Coordinates of C-alpha atoms and ligand atoms in Angstrom, one line a residue:
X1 CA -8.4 7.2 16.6
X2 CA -5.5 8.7 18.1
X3 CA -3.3 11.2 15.7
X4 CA 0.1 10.8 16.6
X5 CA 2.9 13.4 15.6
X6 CA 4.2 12.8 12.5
X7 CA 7.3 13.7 10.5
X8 CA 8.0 16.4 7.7
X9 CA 9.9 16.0 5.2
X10 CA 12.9 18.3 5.2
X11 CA 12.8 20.1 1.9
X12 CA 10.7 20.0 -1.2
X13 CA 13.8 19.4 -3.2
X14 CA 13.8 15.8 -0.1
X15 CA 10.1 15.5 -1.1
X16 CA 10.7 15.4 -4.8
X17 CA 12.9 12.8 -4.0
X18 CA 11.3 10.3 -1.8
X19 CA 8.6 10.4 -4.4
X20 CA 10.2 10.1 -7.4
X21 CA 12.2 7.3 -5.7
X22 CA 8.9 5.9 -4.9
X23 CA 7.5 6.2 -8.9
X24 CA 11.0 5.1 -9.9
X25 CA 11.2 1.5 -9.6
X26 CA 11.1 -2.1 -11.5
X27 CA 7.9 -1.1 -13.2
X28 CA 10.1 1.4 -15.1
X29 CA 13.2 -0.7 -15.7
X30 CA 11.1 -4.3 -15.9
X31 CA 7.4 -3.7 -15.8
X32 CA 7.1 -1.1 -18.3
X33 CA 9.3 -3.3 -21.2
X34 CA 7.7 -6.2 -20.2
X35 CA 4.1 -4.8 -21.5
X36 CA 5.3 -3.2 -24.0
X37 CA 6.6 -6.0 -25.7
X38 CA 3.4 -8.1 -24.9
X39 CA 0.7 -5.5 -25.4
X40 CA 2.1 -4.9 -29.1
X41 CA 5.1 -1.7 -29.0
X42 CA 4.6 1.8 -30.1
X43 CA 0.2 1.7 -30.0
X44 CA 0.9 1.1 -26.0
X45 CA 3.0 3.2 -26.0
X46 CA 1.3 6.2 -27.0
X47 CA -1.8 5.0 -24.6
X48 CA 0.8 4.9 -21.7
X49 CA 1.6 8.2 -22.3
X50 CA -1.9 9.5 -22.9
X51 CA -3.4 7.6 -19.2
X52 CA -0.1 9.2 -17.5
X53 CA -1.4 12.8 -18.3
X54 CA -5.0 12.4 -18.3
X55 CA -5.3 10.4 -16.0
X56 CA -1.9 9.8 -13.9
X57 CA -0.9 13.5 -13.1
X58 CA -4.5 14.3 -11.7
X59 CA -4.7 11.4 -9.1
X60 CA -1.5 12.6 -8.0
X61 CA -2.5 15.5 -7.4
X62 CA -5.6 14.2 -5.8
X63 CA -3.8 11.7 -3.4
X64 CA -0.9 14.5 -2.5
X65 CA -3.6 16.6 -1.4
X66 CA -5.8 14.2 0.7
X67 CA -2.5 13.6 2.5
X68 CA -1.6 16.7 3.4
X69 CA -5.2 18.3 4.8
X70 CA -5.8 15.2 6.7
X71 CA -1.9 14.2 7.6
X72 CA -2.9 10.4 7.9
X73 CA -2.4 7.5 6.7
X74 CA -5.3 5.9 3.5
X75 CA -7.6 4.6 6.3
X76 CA -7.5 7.4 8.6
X77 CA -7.8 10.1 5.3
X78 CA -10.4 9.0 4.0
X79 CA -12.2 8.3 7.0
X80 CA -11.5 11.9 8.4
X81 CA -12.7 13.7 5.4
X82 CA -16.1 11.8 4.5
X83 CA -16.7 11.9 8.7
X84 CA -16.6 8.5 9.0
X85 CA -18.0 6.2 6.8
X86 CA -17.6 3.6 4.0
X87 CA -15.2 5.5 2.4
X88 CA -12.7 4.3 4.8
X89 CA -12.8 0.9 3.3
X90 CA -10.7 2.2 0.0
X91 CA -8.1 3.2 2.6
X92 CA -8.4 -0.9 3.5
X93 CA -7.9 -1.7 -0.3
X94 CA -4.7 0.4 -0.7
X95 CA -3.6 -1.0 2.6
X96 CA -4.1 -4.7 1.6
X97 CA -2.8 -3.8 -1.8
X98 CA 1.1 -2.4 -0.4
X99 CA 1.2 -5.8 1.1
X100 CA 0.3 -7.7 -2.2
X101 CA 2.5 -5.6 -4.8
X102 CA 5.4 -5.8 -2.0
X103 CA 5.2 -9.6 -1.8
X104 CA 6.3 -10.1 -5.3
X105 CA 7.7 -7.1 -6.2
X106 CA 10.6 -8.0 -3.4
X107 CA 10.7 -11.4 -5.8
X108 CA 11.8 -9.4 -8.9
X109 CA 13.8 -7.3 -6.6
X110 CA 15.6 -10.6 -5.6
X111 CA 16.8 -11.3 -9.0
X112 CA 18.6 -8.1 -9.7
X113 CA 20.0 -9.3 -6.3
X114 CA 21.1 -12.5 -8.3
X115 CA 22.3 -10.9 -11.3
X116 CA 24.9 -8.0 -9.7
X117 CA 26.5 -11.4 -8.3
X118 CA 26.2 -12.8 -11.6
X119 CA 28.2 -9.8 -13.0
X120 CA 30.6 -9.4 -9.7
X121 CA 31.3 -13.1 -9.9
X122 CA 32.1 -13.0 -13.9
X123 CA 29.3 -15.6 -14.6
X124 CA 28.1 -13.4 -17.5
X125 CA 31.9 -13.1 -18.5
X126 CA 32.7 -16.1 -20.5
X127 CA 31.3 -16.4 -23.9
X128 CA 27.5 -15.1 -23.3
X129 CA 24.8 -15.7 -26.3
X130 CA 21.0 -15.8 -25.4
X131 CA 21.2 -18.8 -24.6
X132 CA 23.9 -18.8 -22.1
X133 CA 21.9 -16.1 -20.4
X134 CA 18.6 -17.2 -20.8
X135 CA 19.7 -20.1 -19.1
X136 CA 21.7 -18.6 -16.1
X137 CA 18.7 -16.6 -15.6
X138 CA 16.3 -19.6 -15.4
X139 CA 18.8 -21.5 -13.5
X140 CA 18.5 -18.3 -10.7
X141 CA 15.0 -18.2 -10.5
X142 CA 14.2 -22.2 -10.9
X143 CA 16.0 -22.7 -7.7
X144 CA 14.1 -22.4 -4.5
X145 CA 17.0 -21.7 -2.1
X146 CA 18.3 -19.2 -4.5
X147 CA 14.9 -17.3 -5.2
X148 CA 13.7 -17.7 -1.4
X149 CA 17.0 -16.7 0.1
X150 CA 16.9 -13.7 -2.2
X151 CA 13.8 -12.9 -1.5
X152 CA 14.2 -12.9 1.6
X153 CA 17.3 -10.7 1.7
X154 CA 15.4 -7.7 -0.3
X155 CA 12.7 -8.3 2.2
X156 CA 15.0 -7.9 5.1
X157 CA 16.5 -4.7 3.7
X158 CA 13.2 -3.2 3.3
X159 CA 12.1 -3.7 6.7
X160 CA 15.5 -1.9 7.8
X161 CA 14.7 0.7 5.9
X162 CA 11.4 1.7 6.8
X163 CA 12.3 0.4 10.8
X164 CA 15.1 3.4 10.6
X165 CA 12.7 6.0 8.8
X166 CA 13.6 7.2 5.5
X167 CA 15.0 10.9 5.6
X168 CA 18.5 10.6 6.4
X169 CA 19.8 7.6 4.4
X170 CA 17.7 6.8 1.6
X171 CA 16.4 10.2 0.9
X172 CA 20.4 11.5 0.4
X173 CA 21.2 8.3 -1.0
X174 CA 18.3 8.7 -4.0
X175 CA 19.8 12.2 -4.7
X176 CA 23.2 10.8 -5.5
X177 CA 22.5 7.5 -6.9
X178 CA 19.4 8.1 -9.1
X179 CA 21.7 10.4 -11.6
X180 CA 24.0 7.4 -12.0
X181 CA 21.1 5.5 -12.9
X182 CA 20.1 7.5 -15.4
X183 CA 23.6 8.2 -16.9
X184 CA 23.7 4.4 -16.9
X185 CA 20.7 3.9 -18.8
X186 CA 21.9 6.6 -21.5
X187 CA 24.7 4.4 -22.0
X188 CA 22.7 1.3 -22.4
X189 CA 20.3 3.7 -25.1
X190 CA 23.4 4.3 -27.1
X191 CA 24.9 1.1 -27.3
X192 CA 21.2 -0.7 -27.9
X193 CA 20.3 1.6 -30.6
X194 CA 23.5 1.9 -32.7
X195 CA 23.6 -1.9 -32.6
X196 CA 23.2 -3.4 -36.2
X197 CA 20.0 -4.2 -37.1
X198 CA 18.2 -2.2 -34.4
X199 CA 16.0 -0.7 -36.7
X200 CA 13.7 -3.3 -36.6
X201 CA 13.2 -2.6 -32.6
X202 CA 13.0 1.1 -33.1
X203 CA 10.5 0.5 -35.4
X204 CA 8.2 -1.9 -33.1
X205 CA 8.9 0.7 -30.2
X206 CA 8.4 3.9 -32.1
X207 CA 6.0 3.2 -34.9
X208 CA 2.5 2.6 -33.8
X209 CA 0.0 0.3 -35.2
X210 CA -3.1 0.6 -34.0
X211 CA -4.5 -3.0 -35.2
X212 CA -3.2 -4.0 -32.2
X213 CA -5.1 -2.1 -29.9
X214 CA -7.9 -3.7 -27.5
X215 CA -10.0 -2.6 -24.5
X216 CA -7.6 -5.3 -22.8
X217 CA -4.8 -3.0 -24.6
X218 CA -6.0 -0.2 -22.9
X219 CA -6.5 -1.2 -19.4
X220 CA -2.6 -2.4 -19.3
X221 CA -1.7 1.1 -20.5
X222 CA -4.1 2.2 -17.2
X223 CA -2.6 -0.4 -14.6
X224 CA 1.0 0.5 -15.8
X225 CA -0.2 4.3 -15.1
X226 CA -1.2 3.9 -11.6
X227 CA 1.9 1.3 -11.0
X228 CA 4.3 3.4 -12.5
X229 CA 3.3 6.5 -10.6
X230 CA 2.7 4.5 -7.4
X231 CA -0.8 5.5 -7.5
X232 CA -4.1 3.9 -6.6
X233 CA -3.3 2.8 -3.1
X234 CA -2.6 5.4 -1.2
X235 CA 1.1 5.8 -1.2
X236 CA 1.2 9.5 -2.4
X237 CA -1.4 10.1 0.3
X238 CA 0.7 8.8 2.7
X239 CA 4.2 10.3 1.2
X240 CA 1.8 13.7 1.2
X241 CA 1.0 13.3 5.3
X242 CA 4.7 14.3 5.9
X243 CA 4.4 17.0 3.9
X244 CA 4.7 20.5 5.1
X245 CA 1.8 23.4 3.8
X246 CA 4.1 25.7 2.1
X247 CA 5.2 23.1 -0.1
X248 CA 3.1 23.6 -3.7
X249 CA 2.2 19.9 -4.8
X250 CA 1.4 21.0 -8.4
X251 CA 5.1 21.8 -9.6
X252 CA 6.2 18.6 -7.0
X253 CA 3.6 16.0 -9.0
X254 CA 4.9 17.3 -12.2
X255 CA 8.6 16.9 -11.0
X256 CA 7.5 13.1 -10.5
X257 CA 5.4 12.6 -13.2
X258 CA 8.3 13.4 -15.7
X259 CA 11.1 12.1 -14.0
X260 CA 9.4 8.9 -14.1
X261 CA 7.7 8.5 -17.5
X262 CA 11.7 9.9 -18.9
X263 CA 12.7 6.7 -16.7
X264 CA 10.4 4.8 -18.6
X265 CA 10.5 5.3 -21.8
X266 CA 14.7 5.1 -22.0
X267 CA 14.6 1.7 -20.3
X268 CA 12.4 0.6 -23.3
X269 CA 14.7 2.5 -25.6
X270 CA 17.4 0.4 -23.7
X271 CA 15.5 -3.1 -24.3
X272 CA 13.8 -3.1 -27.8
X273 CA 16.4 -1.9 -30.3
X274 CA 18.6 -4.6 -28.7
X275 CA 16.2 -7.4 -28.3
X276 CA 15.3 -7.4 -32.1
X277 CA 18.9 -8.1 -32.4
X278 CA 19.3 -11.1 -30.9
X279 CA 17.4 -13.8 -32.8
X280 CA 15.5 -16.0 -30.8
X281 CA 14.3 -13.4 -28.3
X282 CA 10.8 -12.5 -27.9
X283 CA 9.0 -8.9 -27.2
X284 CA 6.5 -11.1 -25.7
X285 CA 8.8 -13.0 -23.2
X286 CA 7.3 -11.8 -19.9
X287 CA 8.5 -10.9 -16.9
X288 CA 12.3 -12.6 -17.4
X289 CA 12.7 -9.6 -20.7
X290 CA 15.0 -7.0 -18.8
X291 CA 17.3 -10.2 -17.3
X292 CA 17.8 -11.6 -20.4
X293 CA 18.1 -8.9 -23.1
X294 CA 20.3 -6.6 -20.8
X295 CA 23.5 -8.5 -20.0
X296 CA 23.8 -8.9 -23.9
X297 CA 23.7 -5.6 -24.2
X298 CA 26.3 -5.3 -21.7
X299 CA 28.4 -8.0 -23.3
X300 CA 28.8 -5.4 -26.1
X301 CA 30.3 -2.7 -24.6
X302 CA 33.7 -2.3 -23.1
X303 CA 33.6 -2.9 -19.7
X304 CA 30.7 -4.2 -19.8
X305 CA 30.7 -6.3 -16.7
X306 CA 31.7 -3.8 -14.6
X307 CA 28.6 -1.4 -16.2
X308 CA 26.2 -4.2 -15.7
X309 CA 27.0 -4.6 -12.0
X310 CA 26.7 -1.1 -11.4
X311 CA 23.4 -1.2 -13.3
X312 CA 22.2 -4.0 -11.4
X313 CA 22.8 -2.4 -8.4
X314 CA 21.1 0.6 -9.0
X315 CA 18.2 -1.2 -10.0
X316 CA 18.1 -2.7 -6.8
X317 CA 18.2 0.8 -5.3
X318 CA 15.4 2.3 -7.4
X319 CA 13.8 -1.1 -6.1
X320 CA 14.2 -0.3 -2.6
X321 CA 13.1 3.1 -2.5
X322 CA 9.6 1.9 -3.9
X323 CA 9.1 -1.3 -1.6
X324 CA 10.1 1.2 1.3
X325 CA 6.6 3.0 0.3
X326 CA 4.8 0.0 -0.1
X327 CA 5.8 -1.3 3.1
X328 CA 5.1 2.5 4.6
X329 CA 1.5 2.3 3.9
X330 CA 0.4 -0.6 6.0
X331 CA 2.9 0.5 8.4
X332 CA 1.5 3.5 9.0
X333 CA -2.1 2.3 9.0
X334 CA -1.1 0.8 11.9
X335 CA 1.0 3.3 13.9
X336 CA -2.1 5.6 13.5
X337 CA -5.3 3.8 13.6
X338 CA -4.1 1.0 16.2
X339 CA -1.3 2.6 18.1
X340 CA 1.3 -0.1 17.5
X341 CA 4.5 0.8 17.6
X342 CA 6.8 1.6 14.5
X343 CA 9.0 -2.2 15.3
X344 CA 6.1 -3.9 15.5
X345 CA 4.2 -2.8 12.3
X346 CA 7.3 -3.0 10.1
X347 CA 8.3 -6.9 11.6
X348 CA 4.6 -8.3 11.8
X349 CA 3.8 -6.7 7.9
X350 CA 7.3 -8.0 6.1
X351 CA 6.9 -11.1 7.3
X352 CA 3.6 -11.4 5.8
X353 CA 4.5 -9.8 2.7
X354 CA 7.4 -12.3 2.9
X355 CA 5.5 -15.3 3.0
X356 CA 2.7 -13.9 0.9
X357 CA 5.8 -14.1 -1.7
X358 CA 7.0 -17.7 -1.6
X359 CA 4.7 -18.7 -4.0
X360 CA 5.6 -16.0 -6.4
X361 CA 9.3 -16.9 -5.7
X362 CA 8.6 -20.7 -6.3
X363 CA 6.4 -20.5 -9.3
X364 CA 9.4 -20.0 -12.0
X365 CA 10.4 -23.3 -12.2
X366 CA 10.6 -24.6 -8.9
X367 CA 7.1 -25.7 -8.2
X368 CA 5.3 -26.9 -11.8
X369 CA 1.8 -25.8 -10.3
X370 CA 2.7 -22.4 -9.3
X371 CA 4.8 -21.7 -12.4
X372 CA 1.6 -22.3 -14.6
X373 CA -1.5 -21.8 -12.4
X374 CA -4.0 -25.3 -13.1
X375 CA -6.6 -23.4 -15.5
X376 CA -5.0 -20.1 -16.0
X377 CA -2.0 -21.3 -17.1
X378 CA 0.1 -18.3 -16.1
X379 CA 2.8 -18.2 -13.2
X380 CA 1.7 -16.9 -9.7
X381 CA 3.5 -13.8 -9.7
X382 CA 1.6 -12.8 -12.9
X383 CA -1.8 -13.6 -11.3
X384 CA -0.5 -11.6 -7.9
X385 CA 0.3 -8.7 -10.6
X386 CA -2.7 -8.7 -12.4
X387 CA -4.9 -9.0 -9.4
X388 CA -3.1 -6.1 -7.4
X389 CA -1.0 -4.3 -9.9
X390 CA -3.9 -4.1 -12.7
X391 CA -6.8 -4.3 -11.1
X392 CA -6.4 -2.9 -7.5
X393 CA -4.9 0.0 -8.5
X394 CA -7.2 1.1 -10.6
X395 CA -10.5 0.5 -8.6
X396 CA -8.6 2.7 -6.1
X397 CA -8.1 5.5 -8.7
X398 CA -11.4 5.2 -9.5
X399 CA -12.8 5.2 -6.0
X400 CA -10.3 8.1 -5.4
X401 CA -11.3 9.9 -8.1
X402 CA -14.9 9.5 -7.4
X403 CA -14.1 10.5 -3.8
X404 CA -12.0 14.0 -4.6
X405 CA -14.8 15.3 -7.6
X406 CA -17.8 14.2 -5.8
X407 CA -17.5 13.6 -2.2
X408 CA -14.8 15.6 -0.2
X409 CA -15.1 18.1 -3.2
X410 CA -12.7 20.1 -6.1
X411 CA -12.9 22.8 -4.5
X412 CA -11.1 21.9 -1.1
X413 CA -8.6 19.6 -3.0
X414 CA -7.8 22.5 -5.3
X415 CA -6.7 24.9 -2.1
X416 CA -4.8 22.8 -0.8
X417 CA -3.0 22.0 -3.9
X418 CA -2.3 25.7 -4.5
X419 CA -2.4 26.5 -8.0
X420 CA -1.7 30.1 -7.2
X421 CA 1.3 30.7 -8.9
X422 CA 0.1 28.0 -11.8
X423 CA -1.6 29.4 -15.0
X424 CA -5.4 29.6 -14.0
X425 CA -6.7 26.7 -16.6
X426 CA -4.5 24.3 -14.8
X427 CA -7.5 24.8 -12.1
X428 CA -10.3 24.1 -14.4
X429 CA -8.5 21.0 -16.2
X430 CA -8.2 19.1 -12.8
X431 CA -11.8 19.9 -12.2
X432 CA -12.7 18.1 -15.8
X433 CA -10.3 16.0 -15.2
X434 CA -11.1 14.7 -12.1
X435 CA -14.8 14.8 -11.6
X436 CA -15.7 13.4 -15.0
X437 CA -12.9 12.0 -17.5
X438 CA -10.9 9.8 -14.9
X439 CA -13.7 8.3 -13.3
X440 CA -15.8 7.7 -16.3
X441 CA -12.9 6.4 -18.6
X442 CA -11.6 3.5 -15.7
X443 CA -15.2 2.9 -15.0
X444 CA -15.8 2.0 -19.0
X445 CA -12.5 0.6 -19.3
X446 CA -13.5 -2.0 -15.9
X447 CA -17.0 -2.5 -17.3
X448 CA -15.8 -3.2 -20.9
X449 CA -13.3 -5.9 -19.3
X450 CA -15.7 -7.6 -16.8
X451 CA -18.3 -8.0 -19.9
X452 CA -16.0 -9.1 -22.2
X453 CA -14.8 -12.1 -19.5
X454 CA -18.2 -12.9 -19.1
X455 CA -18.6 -13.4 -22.7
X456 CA -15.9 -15.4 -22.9
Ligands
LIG1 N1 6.1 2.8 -8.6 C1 7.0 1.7 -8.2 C2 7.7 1.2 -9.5 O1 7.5 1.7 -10.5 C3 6.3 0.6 -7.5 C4 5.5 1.1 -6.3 C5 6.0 1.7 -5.2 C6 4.1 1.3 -6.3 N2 5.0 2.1 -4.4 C7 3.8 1.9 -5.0 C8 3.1 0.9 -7.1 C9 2.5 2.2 -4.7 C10 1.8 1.2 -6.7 C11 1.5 1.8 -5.6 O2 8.5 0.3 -9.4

């Protein structure tokens, strides 16, 4: 194992950034309304918002601080604090998982791609009603040259990303773009809820019922946690390696934490008032909700080609500064534990992510197979998500978990996380938090799933 020199970020305020930008991605803007609206509204909610603090902000803290006392990558953390042994292996999971999310997660990236054309171009511009957008949109992501080619091109961008290293240009492009983003999304909040008849949306958003909630309820609310936070796999450890040990990761994660779940919950504040309105739009539409809901929205504001381009393509920056840290993981598996070079890691790992991705670009219409799996019946970028994005993520955050309270120890995670200058119950919470609620809740959460598939 050879430990190479490794970068530091250059400020906490540059920290912050990188791993907000990281948190802050499509699983805010399309993720998060997309399970809302098929895991029921305001019950998920409120079980988003509970697994975020119980169960979000203390693997942060966990992961933050197993990067910054070991300063490795997953693999090489895990395996330098447990001296050696199997532990090293959830390292391998988060690895593998960077390259799994990535693959279709550049997909979805592609179509915001598609859609700032779609606005540039004026497509959206002449008479739009659901059905002329539902229709553009499936037109987009039915056609294999389109979707591949997209694809492709958000691919491409990542790897130039993380081939240039990420301090200079996207960390000081995050700090001025992200605000626009959020200014945007205001706007879109405004218009959406002072539409007529978005009561009705509000309501289903806002006012919980809690018939609807299920174990299978639940572990959505989890998986959106870990995704959300881009936790579970080993990207905060790795975004914690470059950290330098003045920095205090308490305030930091909470910085995160917020500025995500505020991201969150506006872009569903955005969606459902304004989806209600349109008749023939379902909550439950999957993962085409944001693209087709949205540029209705726009269509009913002034300027609203010009707002939905720029929203489009800030989207597709929030997008790039989390596949940048999927992509980072692997990558720096490899520059640490095998001594490749930076080039090499970054061109041999897109490439597979890219073609791990085809099928999740074909499978909306362009292959029948792929767009409803024989015997599952849903698409292949919803299996890809479910396997990786639900599952992976929180197996790691369990194995994590299990690894800080029981194995490496409270104790050492809690120096280096510094609580000093934090009120001294923070310090016990973690401890609770970590050793016993997070890994007992996804463990009964995972058992009460696998029994009740085995049952049916
Ligand atoms: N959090 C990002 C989003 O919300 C996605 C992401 C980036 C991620 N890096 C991750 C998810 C690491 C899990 C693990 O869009």
């Amino acid at each position: 194992m050879v430990s190479v020199p490794r970068g530091l970020w250059g400020s906490r305020v540059g920290f912050i950034l990188a791993a907000a930008g990281s948190a802050i991605g499509l699983g805010n803007v399309w993720r998060f309304p997309t399970t809302v609206g098929r895991s029921g509204g305001a019950a998920f909610v409120l079980l988003y918002l509970g697994c975020v603090l119980l169960i979000g902000l203390p693997i942060m803290l966990a992961e933050l601080a197993i990067g910054r006392a070991t300063r490795r990558n997953p693999v090489g953390a895990f395996a330098a604090l447990s001296g050696g042994g199997l532990w090293r292996w959830v390292g391998a999971l988060g690895v593998v998982t960077g390259i799994g999310i990535l693959s279709y997660y550049s997909v979805v990236a592609g179509w915001t791609i598609g859609y700032f054309l779609y606005d540039v171009g004026g497509t959206f511009g002449s008479v739009p009603s659901e059905e002329y957008v539902k229709q553009a949109f499936t037109a987009l992501i039915s056609n294999p040259t389109m979707a591949l080619a997209l694809h492709g091109v958000f691919m491409a961008a990542t790897m130039v990303v993380v081939l240039g290293g990420v301090k200079g240009g996207i960390e000081r492009a995050a700090k001025v773009l992200m605000p626009v983003l959020l200014a945007i999304l205001l706007l879109l909040v405004l218009r959406s809820v002072t539409l007529p008849g978005a009561s009705v949306g509000l309501e289903f958003y806002l006012k919980p019922d809690f018939s609807k909630v299920s174990f299978a309820t639940v572990m959505e609310a989890m998986g959106q946690a870990f995704f959300s936070l881009s936790l579970g796999m080993g990207a905060m450890i790795t975004y914690g390696s470059y950290l330098s040990e003045k920095s205090d990761l308490h305030t930091s994660a909470l910085w995160v934490v917020s500025a995500d779940t505020a991201i969150a919950l506006l872009a569903g504040l955005a969606i459902f008032p304004a989806l209600f309105t349109f008749p023939g739009l379902s909550p439950a539409e999957g993962p085409g909700l944001i693209f087709v809901v949205l540029p209705n929205v726009f269509d009913k504001i002034p300027g609203g080609l010009i707002f939905g381009a720029g929203f489009f393509l800030l989207l597709l920056i929030a997008a790039l500064t989390s596949s940048i840290s999927l992509l980072e993981v692997p990558v720096a598996y490899l520059i640490d534990e095998r001594g490749w070079t930076r080039r090499r890691a970054v061109v041999v790992l897109g490439t597979l992510a890219f073609i791990l991705g085809i099928p999740s670009a074909l499978g909306h219409g362009a292959v029948g197979w792929l767009t409803s799996l024989p015997g599952i019946g849903v698409s292949f970028l919803d299996a890809m998500d479910t396997i990786f994005a639900k599952y992976s993520l929180t197996v790691g955050g369990l194995l994590l978990a299990l690894f800080v309270g029981w194995r490496w120890g409270v104790e050492a995670a809690l120096a280096e996380i510094a609580f000093a200058r934090a009120p001294r119950v923070n310090g016990l919470m973690f401890r609770l938090l970590v050793r016993f609620l997070c890994p007992l809740a996804i463990a009964v959460i995972l058992l009460q799933l696998t029994l009740s598939s085995l049952a049916g």
